[in-house]
Amino acid sequence: MNLLWEWLADPVNWAGPDGVWARVAEHLVYSGIALLIAAAIGVPLGLWIGHTGRGRVVTVNLVNGMRAVPTLGLLFAAVLVIGPRLHGDSAFQVPAVLVLVILAAPPILAGTYSGIDAVPADARDAARGMGMTPGQVLARVEVPCALPLIFSGVRSAALQVIATAILAAYVGLGGLGYFLQLGLGSRDYGMMAGGAVLVALLALAVDLLLAWAQRLTLSPGLRTHDQAG
């Protein structure tokens, strides 16, 4: 524990291109890009599956299968296959982000699909009875009702991506995994513990930020219902 506090209290570890703030920024960039791409894929696909009811069995099997993929092995495979076709840092950045997208997409897709699927049939029928088109039913009824589960999927994906983005250091991309890798190689246990604590704190901060965004987005009625559930 003393080694941890000594490392965190040393201002040298926080400044410069290899300091904590620079590594946090790298970690957030990789994680943020992966989450945005995963959401751009998972949310529309989940909305379509939940609204139309098509491809449910395939989706469940695909989501479960993707969750079982060994992330580190996939990262090295992606670097070996994609890396030679690219130049510079992109030879490592693109494979790393791709792997994080593969990790983040399943919970977002599952949360979106489950949220739409859980909308009461009575609400849909009432909307259709008012003359709403299928698109209006989706936008005005299903999506607002599904927001709690959609946000749940995004928050789950964010936690997984931030925790797994430490693997980017193994292909030379830095992030907070830099401290774990460097500390392991130099037997600096204070650095290793500090890197692990920083990853946990970053994940917690992002989750709290998303929880705050969820609270602002949800209508008071849905918020009360979600808390009661």
mmCIF file of N, CA and C in Angstrom, residues 19 23 26 56 71 96 109 124 126 152 167-168 177-178 182 201:
data_model
loop_
_atom_site.group_PDB
_atom_site.id
_atom_site.type_symbol
_atom_site.label_atom_id
_atom_site.label_comp_id
_atom_site.label_asym_id
_atom_site.label_seq_id
_atom_site.Cartn_x
_atom_site.Cartn_y
_atom_site.Cartn_z
ATOM 1 N N GLY A 19 3.217 10.802 -18.579
ATOM 2 C CA GLY A 19 2.580 10.974 -17.287
ATOM 3 C C GLY A 19 1.145 10.476 -17.264
ATOM 4 N N ARG A 23 -1.642 9.647 -20.338
ATOM 5 C CA ARG A 23 -2.112 8.273 -20.515
ATOM 6 C C ARG A 23 -3.628 8.168 -20.322
ATOM 7 N N GLU A 26 -5.115 9.306 -23.609
ATOM 8 C CA GLU A 26 -5.031 8.242 -24.611
ATOM 9 C C GLU A 26 -6.088 7.172 -24.363
ATOM 10 N N ARG A 56 -34.144 -12.435 -34.148
ATOM 11 C CA ARG A 56 -33.937 -12.505 -32.702
ATOM 12 C C ARG A 56 -33.009 -13.650 -32.311
ATOM 13 N N THR A 71 -10.184 -11.691 -25.803
ATOM 14 C CA THR A 71 -9.853 -10.349 -26.288
ATOM 15 C C THR A 71 -8.382 -10.198 -26.656
ATOM 16 N N ALA A 96 -6.627 -2.214 -32.617
ATOM 17 C CA ALA A 96 -7.004 -2.094 -31.211
ATOM 18 C C ALA A 96 -8.426 -1.564 -31.062
ATOM 19 N N LEU A 109 -26.054 -3.700 -28.228
ATOM 20 C CA LEU A 109 -27.074 -4.344 -29.057
ATOM 21 C C LEU A 109 -28.100 -5.066 -28.197
ATOM 22 N N ARG A 124 -48.003 -0.055 -27.633
ATOM 23 C CA ARG A 124 -47.894 -0.064 -29.097
ATOM 24 C C ARG A 124 -49.280 0.001 -29.744
ATOM 25 N N ALA A 126 -52.046 1.162 -28.527
ATOM 26 C CA ALA A 126 -52.656 2.477 -28.331
ATOM 27 C C ALA A 126 -52.093 3.494 -29.320
ATOM 28 N N SER A 152 -28.406 1.169 -19.938
ATOM 29 C CA SER A 152 -27.771 0.079 -19.197
ATOM 30 C C SER A 152 -26.760 -0.653 -20.070
ATOM 31 N N LEU A 167 -5.171 -3.347 -22.703
ATOM 32 C CA LEU A 167 -4.456 -4.251 -23.607
ATOM 33 C C LEU A 167 -3.801 -3.505 -24.761
ATOM 34 N N ALA A 168 -4.251 -2.269 -25.021
ATOM 35 C CA ALA A 168 -3.645 -1.492 -26.105
ATOM 36 C C ALA A 168 -2.162 -1.261 -25.862
ATOM 37 N N GLY A 177 -2.816 1.187 -19.515
ATOM 38 C CA GLY A 177 -2.135 -0.101 -19.524
ATOM 39 C C GLY A 177 -0.623 0.041 -19.607
ATOM 40 N N TYR A 178 -0.156 1.208 -20.032
ATOM 41 C CA TYR A 178 1.288 1.482 -20.097
ATOM 42 C C TYR A 178 1.937 1.277 -18.736
ATOM 43 N N LEU A 182 4.724 -1.525 -18.046
ATOM 44 C CA LEU A 182 6.047 -1.061 -17.635
ATOM 45 C C LEU A 182 6.360 -1.500 -16.210
ATOM 46 N N LEU A 201 -10.730 3.888 -11.163
ATOM 47 C CA LEU A 201 -11.308 5.213 -10.919
ATOM 48 C C LEU A 201 -11.867 5.819 -12.203
#
